[in-house]
JSON list of C-alpha atoms in Angstrom, two decimals:
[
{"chain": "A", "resi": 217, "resn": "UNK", "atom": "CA", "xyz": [2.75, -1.99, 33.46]},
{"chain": "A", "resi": 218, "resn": "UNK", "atom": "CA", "xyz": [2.05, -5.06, 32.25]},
{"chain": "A", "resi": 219, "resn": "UNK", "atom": "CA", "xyz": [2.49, -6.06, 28.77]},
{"chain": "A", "resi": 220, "resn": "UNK", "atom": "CA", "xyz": [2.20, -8.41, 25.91]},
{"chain": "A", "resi": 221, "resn": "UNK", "atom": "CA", "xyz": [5.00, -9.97, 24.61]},
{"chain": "A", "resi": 222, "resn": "UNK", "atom": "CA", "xyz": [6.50, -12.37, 21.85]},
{"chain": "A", "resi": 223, "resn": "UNK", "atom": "CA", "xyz": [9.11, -15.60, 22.81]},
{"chain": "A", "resi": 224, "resn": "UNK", "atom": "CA", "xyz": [10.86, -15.30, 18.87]},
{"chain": "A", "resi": 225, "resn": "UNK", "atom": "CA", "xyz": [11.27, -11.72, 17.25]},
{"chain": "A", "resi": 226, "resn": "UNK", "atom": "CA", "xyz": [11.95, -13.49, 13.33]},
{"chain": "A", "resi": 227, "resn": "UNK", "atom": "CA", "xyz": [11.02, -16.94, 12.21]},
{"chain": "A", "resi": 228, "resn": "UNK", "atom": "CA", "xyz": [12.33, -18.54, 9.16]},
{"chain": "A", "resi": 229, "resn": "UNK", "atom": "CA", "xyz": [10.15, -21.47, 7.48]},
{"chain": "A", "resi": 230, "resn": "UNK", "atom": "CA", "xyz": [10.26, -23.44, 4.48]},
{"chain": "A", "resi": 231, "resn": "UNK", "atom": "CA", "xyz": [7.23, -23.06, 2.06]},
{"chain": "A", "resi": 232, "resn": "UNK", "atom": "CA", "xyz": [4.90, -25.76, 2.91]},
{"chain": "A", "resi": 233, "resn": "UNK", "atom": "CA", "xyz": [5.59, -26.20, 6.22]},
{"chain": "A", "resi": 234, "resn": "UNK", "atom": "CA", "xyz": [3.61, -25.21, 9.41]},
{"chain": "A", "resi": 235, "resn": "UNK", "atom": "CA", "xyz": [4.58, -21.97, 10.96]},
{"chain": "A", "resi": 236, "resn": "UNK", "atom": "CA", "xyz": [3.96, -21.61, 15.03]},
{"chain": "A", "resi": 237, "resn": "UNK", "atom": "CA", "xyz": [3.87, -17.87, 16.22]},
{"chain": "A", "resi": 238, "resn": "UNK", "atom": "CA", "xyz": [3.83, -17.69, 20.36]},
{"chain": "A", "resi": 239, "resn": "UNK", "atom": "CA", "xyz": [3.08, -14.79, 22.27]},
{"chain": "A", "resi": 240, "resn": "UNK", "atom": "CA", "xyz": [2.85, -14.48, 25.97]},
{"chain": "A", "resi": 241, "resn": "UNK", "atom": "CA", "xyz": [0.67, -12.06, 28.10]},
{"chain": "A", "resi": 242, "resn": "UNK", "atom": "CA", "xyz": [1.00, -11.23, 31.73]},
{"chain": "A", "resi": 243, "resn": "UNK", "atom": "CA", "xyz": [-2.48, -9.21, 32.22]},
{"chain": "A", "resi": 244, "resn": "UNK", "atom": "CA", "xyz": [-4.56, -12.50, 33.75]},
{"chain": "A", "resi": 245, "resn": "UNK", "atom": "CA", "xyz": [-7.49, -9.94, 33.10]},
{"chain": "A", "resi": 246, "resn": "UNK", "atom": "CA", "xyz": [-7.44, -10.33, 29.62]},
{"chain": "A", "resi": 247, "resn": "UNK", "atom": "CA", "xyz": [-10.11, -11.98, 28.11]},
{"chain": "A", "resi": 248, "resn": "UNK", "atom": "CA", "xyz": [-10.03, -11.44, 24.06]},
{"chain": "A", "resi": 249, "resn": "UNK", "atom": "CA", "xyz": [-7.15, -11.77, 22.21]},
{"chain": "A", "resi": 250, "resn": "UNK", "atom": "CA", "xyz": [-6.57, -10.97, 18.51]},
{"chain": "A", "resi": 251, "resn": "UNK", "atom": "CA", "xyz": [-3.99, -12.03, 15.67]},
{"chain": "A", "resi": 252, "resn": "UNK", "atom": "CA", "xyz": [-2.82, -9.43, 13.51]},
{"chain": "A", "resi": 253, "resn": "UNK", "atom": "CA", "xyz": [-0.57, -9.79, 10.11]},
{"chain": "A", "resi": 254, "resn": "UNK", "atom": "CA", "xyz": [1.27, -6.54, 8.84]},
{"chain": "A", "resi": 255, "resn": "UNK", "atom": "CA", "xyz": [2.56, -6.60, 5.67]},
{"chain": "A", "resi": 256, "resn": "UNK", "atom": "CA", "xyz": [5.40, -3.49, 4.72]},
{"chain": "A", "resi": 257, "resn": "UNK", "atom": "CA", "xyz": [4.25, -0.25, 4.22]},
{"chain": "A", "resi": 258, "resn": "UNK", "atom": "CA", "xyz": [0.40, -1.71, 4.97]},
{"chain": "A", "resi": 259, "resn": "UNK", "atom": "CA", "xyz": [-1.47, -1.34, 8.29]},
{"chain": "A", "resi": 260, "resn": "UNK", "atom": "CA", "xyz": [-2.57, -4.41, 10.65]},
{"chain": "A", "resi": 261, "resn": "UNK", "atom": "CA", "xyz": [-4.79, -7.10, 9.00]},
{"chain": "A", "resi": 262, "resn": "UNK", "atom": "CA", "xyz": [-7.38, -8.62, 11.17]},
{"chain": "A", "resi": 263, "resn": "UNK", "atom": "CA", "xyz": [-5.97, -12.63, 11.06]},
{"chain": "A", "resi": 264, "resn": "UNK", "atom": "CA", "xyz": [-8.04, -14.46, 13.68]},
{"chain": "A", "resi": 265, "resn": "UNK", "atom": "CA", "xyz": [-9.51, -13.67, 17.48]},
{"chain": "A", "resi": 266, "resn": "UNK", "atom": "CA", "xyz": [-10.37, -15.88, 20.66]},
{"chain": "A", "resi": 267, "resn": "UNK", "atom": "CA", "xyz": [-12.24, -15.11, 23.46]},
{"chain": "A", "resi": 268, "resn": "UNK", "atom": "CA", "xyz": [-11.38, -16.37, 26.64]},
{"chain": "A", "resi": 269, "resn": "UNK", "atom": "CA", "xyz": [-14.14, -19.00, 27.04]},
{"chain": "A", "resi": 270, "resn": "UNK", "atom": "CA", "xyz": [-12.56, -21.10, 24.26]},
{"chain": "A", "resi": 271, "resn": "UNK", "atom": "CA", "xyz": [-9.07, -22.67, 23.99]},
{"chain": "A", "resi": 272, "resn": "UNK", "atom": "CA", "xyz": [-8.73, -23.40, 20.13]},
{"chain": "A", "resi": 273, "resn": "UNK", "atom": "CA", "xyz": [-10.03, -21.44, 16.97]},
{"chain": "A", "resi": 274, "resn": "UNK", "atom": "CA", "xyz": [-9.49, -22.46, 13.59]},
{"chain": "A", "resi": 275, "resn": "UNK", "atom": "CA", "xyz": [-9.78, -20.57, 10.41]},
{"chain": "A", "resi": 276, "resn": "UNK", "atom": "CA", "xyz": [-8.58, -20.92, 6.85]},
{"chain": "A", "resi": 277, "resn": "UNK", "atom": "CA", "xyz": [-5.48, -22.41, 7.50]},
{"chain": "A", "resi": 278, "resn": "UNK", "atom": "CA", "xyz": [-4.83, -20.82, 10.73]},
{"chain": "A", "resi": 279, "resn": "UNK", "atom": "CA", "xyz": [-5.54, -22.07, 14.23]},
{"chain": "A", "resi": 280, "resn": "UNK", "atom": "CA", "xyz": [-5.26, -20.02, 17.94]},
{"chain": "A", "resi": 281, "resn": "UNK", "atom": "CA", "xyz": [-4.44, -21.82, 20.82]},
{"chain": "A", "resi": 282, "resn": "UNK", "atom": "CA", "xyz": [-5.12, -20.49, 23.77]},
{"chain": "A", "resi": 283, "resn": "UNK", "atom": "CA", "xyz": [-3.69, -21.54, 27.29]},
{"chain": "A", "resi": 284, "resn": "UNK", "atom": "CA", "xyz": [-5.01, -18.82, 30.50]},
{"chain": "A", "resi": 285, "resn": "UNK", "atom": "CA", "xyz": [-2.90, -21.50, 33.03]},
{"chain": "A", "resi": 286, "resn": "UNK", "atom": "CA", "xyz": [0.60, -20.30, 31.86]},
{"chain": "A", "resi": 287, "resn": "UNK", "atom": "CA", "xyz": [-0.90, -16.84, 29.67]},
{"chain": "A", "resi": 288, "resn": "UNK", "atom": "CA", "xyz": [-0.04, -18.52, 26.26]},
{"chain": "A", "resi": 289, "resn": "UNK", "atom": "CA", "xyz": [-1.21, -17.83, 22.80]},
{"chain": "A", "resi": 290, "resn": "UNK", "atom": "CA", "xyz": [0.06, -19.12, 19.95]},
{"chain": "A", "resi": 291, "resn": "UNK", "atom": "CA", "xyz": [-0.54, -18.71, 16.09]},
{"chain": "A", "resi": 292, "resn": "UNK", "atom": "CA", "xyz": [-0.26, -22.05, 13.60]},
{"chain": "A", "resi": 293, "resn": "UNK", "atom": "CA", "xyz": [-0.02, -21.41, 9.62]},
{"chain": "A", "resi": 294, "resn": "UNK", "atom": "CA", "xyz": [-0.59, -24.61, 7.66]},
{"chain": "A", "resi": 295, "resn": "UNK", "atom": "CA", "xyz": [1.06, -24.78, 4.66]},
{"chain": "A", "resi": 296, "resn": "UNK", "atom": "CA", "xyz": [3.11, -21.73, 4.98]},
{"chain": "A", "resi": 297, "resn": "UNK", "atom": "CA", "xyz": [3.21, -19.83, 1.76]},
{"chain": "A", "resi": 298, "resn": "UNK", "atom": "CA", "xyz": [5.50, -16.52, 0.64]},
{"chain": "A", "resi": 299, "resn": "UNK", "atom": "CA", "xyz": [2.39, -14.73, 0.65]},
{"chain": "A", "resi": 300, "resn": "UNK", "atom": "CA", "xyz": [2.23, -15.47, 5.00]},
{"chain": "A", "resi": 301, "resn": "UNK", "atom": "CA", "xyz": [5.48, -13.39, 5.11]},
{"chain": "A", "resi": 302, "resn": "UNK", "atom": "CA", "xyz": [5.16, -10.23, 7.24]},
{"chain": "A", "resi": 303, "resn": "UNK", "atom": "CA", "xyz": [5.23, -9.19, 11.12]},
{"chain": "A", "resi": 304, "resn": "UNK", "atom": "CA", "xyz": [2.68, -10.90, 13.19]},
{"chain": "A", "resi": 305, "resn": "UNK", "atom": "CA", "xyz": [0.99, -9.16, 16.28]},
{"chain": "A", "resi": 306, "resn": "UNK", "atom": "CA", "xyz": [-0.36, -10.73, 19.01]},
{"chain": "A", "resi": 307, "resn": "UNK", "atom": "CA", "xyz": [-3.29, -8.37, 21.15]},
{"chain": "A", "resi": 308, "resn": "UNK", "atom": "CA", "xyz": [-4.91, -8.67, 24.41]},
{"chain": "A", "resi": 309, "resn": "UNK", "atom": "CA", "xyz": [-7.59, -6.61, 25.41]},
{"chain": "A", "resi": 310, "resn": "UNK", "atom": "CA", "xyz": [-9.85, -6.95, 29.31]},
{"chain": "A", "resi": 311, "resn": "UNK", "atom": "CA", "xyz": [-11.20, -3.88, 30.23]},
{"chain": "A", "resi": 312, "resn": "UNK", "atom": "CA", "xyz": [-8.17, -2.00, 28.89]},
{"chain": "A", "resi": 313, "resn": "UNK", "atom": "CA", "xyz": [-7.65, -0.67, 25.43]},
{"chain": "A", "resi": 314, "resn": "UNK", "atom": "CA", "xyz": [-6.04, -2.70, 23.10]},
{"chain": "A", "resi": 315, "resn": "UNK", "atom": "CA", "xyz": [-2.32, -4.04, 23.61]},
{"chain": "A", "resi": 316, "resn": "UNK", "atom": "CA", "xyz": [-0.14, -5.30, 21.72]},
{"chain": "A", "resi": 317, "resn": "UNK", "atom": "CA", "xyz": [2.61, -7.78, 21.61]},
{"chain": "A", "resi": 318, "resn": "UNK", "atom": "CA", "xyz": [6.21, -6.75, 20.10]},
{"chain": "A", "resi": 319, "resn": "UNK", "atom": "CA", "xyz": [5.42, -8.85, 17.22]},
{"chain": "A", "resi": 320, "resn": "UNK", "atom": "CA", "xyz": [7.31, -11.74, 15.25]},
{"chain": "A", "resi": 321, "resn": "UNK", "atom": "CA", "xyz": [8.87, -11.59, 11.74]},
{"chain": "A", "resi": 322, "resn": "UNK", "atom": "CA", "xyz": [7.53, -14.87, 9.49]},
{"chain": "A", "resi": 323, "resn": "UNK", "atom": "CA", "xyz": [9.78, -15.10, 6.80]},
{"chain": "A", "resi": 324, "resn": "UNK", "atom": "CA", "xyz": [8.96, -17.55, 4.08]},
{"chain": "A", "resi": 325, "resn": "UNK", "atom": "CA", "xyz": [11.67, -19.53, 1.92]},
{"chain": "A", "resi": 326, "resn": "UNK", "atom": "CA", "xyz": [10.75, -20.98, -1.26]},
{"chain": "B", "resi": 80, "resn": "UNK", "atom": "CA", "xyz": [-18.26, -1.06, 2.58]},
{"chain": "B", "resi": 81, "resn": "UNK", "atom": "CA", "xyz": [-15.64, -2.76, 4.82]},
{"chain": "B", "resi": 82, "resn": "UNK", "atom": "CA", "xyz": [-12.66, -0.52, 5.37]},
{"chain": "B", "resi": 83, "resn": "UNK", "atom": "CA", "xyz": [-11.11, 1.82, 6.71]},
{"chain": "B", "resi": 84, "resn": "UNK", "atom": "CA", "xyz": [-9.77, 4.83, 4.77]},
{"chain": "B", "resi": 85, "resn": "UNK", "atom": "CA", "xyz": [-6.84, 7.37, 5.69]},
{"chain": "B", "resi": 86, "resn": "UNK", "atom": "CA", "xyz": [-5.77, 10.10, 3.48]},
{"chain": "B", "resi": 87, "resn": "UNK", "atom": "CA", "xyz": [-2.89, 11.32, 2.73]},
{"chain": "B", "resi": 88, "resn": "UNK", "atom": "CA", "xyz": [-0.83, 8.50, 2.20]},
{"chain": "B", "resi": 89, "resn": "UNK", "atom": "CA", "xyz": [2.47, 9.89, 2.55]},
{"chain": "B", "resi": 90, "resn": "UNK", "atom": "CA", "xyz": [2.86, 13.72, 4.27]},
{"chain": "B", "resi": 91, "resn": "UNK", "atom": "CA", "xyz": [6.29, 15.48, 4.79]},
{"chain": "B", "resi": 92, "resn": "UNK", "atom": "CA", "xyz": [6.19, 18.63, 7.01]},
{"chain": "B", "resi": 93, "resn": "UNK", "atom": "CA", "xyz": [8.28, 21.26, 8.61]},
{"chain": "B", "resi": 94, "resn": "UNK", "atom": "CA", "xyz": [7.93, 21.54, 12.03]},
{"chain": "B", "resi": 95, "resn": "UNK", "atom": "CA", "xyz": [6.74, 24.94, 11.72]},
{"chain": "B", "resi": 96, "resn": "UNK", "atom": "CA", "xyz": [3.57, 23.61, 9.83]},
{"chain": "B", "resi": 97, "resn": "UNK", "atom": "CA", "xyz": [0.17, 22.65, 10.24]},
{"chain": "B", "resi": 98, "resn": "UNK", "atom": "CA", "xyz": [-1.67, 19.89, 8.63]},
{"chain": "B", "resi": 99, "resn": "UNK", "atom": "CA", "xyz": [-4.48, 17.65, 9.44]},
{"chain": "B", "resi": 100, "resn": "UNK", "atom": "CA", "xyz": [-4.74, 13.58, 8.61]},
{"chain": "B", "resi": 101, "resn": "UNK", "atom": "CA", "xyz": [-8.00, 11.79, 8.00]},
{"chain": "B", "resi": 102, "resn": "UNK", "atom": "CA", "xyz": [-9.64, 8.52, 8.45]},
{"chain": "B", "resi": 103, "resn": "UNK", "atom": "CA", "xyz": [-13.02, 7.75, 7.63]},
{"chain": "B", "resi": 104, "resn": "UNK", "atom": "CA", "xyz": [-15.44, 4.31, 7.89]},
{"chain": "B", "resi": 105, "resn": "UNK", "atom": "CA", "xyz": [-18.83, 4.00, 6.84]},
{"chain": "B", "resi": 106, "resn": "UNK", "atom": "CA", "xyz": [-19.25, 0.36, 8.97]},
{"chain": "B", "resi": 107, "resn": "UNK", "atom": "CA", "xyz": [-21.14, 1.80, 11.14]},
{"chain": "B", "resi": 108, "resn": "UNK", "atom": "CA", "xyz": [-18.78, 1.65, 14.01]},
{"chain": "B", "resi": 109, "resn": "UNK", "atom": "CA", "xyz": [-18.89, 3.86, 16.95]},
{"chain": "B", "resi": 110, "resn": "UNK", "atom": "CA", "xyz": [-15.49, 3.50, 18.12]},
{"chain": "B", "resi": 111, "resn": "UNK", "atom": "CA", "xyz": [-12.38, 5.00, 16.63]},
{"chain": "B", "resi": 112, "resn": "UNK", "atom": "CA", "xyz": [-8.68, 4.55, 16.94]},
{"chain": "B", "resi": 113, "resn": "UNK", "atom": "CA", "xyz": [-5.28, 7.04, 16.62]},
{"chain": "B", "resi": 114, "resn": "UNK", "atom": "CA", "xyz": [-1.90, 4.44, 16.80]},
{"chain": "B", "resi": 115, "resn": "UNK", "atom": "CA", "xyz": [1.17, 5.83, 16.23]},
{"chain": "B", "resi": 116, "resn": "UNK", "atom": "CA", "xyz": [3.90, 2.91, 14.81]},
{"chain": "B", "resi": 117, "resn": "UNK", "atom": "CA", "xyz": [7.67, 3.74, 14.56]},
{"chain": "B", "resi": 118, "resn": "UNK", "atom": "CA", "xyz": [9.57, 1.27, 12.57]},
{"chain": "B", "resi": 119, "resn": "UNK", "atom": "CA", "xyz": [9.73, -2.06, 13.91]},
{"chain": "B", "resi": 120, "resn": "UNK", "atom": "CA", "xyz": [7.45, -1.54, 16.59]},
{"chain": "B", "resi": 121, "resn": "UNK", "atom": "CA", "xyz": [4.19, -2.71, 17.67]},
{"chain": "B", "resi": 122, "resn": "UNK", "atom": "CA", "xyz": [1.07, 0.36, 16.92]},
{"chain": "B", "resi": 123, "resn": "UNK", "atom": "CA", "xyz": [0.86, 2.64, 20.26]},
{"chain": "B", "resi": 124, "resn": "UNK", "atom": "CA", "xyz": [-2.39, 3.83, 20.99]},
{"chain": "B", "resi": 125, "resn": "UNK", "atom": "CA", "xyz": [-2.67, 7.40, 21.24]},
{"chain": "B", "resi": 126, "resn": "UNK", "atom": "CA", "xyz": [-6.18, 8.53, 21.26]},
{"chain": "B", "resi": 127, "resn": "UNK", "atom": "CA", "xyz": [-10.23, 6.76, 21.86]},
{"chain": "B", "resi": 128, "resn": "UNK", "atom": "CA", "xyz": [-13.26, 8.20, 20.27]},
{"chain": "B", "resi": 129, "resn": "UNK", "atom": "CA", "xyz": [-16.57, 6.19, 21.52]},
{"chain": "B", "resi": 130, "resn": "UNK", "atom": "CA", "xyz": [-19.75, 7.53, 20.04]},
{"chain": "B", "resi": 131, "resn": "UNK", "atom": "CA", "xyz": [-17.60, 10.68, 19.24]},
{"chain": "B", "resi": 132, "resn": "UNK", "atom": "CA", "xyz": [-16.93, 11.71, 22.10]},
{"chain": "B", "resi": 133, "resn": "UNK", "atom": "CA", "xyz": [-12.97, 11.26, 23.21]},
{"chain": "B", "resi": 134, "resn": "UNK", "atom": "CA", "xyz": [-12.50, 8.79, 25.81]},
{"chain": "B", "resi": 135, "resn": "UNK", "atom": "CA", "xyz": [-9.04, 7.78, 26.20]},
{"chain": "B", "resi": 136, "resn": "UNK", "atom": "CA", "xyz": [-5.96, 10.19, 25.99]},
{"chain": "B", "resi": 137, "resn": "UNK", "atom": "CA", "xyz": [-2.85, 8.33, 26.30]},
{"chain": "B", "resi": 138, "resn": "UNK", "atom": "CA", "xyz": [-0.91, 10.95, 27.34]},
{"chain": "B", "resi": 139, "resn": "UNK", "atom": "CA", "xyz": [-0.16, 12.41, 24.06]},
{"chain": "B", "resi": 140, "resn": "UNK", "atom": "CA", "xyz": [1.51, 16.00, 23.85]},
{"chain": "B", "resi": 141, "resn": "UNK", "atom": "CA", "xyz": [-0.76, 18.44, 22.49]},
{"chain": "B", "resi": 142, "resn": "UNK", "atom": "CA", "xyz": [1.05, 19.31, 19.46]},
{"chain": "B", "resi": 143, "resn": "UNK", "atom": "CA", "xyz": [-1.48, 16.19, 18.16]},
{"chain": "B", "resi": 144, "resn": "UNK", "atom": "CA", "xyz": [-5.34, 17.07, 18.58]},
{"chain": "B", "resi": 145, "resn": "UNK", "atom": "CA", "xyz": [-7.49, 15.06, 17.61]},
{"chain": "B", "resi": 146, "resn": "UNK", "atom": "CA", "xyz": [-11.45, 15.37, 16.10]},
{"chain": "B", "resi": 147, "resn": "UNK", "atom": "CA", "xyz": [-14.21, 13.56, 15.30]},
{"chain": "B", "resi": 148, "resn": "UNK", "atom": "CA", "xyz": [-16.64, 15.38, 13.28]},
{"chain": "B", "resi": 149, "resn": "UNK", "atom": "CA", "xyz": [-19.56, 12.87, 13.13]},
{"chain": "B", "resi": 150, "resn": "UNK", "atom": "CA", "xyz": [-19.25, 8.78, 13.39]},
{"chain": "B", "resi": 151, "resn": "UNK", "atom": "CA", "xyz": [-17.53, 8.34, 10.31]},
{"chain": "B", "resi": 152, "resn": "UNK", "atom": "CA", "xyz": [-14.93, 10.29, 10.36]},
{"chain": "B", "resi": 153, "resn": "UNK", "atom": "CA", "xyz": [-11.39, 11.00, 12.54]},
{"chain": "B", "resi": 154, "resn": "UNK", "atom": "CA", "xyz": [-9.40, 13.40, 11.96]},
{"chain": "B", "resi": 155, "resn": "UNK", "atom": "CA", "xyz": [-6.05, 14.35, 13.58]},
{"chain": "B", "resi": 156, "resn": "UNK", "atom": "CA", "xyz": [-4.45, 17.90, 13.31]},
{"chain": "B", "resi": 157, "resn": "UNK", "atom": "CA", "xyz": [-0.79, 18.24, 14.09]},
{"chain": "B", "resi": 158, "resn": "UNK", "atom": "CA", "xyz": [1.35, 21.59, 14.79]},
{"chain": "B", "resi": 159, "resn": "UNK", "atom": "CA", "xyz": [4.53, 22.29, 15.67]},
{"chain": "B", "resi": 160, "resn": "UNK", "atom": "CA", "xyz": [5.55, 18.88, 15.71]},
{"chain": "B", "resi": 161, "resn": "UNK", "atom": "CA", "xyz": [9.05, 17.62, 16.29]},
{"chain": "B", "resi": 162, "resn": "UNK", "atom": "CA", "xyz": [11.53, 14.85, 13.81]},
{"chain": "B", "resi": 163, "resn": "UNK", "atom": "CA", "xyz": [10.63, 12.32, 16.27]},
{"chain": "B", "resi": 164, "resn": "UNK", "atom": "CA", "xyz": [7.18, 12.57, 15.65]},
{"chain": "B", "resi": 165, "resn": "UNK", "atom": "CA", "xyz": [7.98, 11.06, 12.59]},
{"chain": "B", "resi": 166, "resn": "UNK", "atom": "CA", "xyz": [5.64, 7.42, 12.07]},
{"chain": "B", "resi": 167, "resn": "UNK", "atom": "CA", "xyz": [3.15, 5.49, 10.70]},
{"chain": "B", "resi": 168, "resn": "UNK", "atom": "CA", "xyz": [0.02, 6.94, 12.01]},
{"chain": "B", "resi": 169, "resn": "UNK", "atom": "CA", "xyz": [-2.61, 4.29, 11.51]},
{"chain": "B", "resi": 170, "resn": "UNK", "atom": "CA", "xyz": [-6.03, 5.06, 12.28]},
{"chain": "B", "resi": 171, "resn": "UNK", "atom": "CA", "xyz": [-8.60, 1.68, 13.41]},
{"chain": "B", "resi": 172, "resn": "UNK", "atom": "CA", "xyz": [-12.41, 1.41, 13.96]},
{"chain": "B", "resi": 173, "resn": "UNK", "atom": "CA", "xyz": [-14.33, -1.08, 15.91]},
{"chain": "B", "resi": 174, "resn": "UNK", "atom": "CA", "xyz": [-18.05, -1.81, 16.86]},
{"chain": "B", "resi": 175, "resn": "UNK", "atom": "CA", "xyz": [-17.81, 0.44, 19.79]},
{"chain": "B", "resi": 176, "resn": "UNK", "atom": "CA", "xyz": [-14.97, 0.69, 22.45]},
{"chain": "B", "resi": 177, "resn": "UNK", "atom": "CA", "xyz": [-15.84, -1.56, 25.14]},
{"chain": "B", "resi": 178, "resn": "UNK", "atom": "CA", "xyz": [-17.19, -4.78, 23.47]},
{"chain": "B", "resi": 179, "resn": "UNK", "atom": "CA", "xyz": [-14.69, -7.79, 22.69]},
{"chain": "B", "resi": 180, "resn": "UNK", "atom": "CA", "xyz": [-14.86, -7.24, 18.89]},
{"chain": "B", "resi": 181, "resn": "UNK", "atom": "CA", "xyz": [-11.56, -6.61, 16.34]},
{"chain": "B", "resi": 182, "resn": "UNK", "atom": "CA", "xyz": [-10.05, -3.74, 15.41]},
{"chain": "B", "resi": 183, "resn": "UNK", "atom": "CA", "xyz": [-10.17, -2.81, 11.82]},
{"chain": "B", "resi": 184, "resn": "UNK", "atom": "CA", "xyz": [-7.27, -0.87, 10.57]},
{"chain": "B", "resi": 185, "resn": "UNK", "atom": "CA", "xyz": [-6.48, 1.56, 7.69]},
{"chain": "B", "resi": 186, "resn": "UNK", "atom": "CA", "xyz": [-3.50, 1.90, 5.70]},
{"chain": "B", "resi": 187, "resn": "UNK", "atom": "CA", "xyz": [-1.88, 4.11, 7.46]},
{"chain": "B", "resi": 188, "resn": "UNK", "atom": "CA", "xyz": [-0.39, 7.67, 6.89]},
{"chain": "B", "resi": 189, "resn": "UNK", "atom": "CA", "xyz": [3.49, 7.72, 6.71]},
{"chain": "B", "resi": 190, "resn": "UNK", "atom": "CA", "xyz": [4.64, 10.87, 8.58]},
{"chain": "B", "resi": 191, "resn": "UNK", "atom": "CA", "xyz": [8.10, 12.45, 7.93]},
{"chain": "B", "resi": 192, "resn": "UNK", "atom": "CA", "xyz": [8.88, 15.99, 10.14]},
{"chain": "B", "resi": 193, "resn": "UNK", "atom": "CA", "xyz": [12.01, 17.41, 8.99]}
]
């Protein structure tokens, strides 16, 4: 069936810098699509959402970019601190339940 | 109030036994969530509830049965499971089922069948 999935399964970034997440989705049906941080041993943290209509979100110190021509999402973390480490999941959801993407491991070095 | 609860934390059970796990949300949300998460791995959905009544059943063996007593609260009894069983069970609530609106999760209970 089709599935979302990540490009990078661990990322390694300095403290301060920007961290890029990227996630790619094959179900062109898809039309909301939510970032998720887990931290160990803690369930899924709502992070940010986009819908569709829009291409770019931006929250506190996180931004989704969305692109429905190629099925790209991607996550940006400004200033990237130890506290961003965990496993990021990308989710799509059309008219389907939930789905999520394998997820990517931020690690943060100080 | 905006979270989800799950209790126990941490369960360890023969496979012989029967125990139940709970989640509760008083958001006023009319859609909950079973996952089940093995390590390393994204969260699987395994069952829907929408305005308590079950609406998706992803295939899950019936060793797992789940309940939803009124619209705050999911519970999930389990019997006769097997060591593979063993995951995070994380339970998630949302506005209602259908809507594009995020997922809130709980904590998760960590299962271990021996």
């Amino acid at each position: 069936g089709e599935s979302v999935g990540l490009h990078l399964p661990t990322l390694s970034v300095q403290e301060g810098d920007n961290s890029i997440i990227n996630c790619a989705y094959s179900n062109s049906a898809s039309d909301y699509f939510i970032w998720y941080k887990q931290e160990s041993g803690k369930g899924p943290q709502f992070i940010i959402d986009i819908r569709s209509n829009m291409d770019k979100r931006q929250g506190q110190r996180v931004t989704v970019l969305l692109n429905k021509t190629v099925k790209h999402l991607s996550l940006q973390i400004a200033a990237t601190q130890p506290g961003d480490s965990a496993v990021y999941f990308c989710a799509e959801k059309g008219n389907t339940p939930l789905v999520f993407g394998k997820g990517t491991r931020l690690s943060v070095i100080a | 109030d905006t979270e989800v609860t799950q209790t126990p934390k941490h369960l360890v059970m023969g496979m012989t036994n029967k125990k139940s796990l709970k989640c509760e949300q008083h958001m006023g949300h009319r859609a909950m969530y079973w996952y089940k998460q093995k390590a390393k791995k994204p969260p699987e959905l395994m069952f829907v509830y929408s305005y308590e009544k079950l609406s998706i059943n992803e295939s899950v063996p019936s060793r797992f049965s789940p309940e939803c007593p009124n619209s705050s609260l999911l519970n999930l009894h389990l019997h006769a499971l097997q060591p593979e069983d063993s995951a995070l069970y994380l339970c998630a609530s949302s506005l209602s089922g259908q809507g594009r609106n995020e997922q809130f999760f709980g904590p998760g209970t960590r299962l271990t069948v021996l």
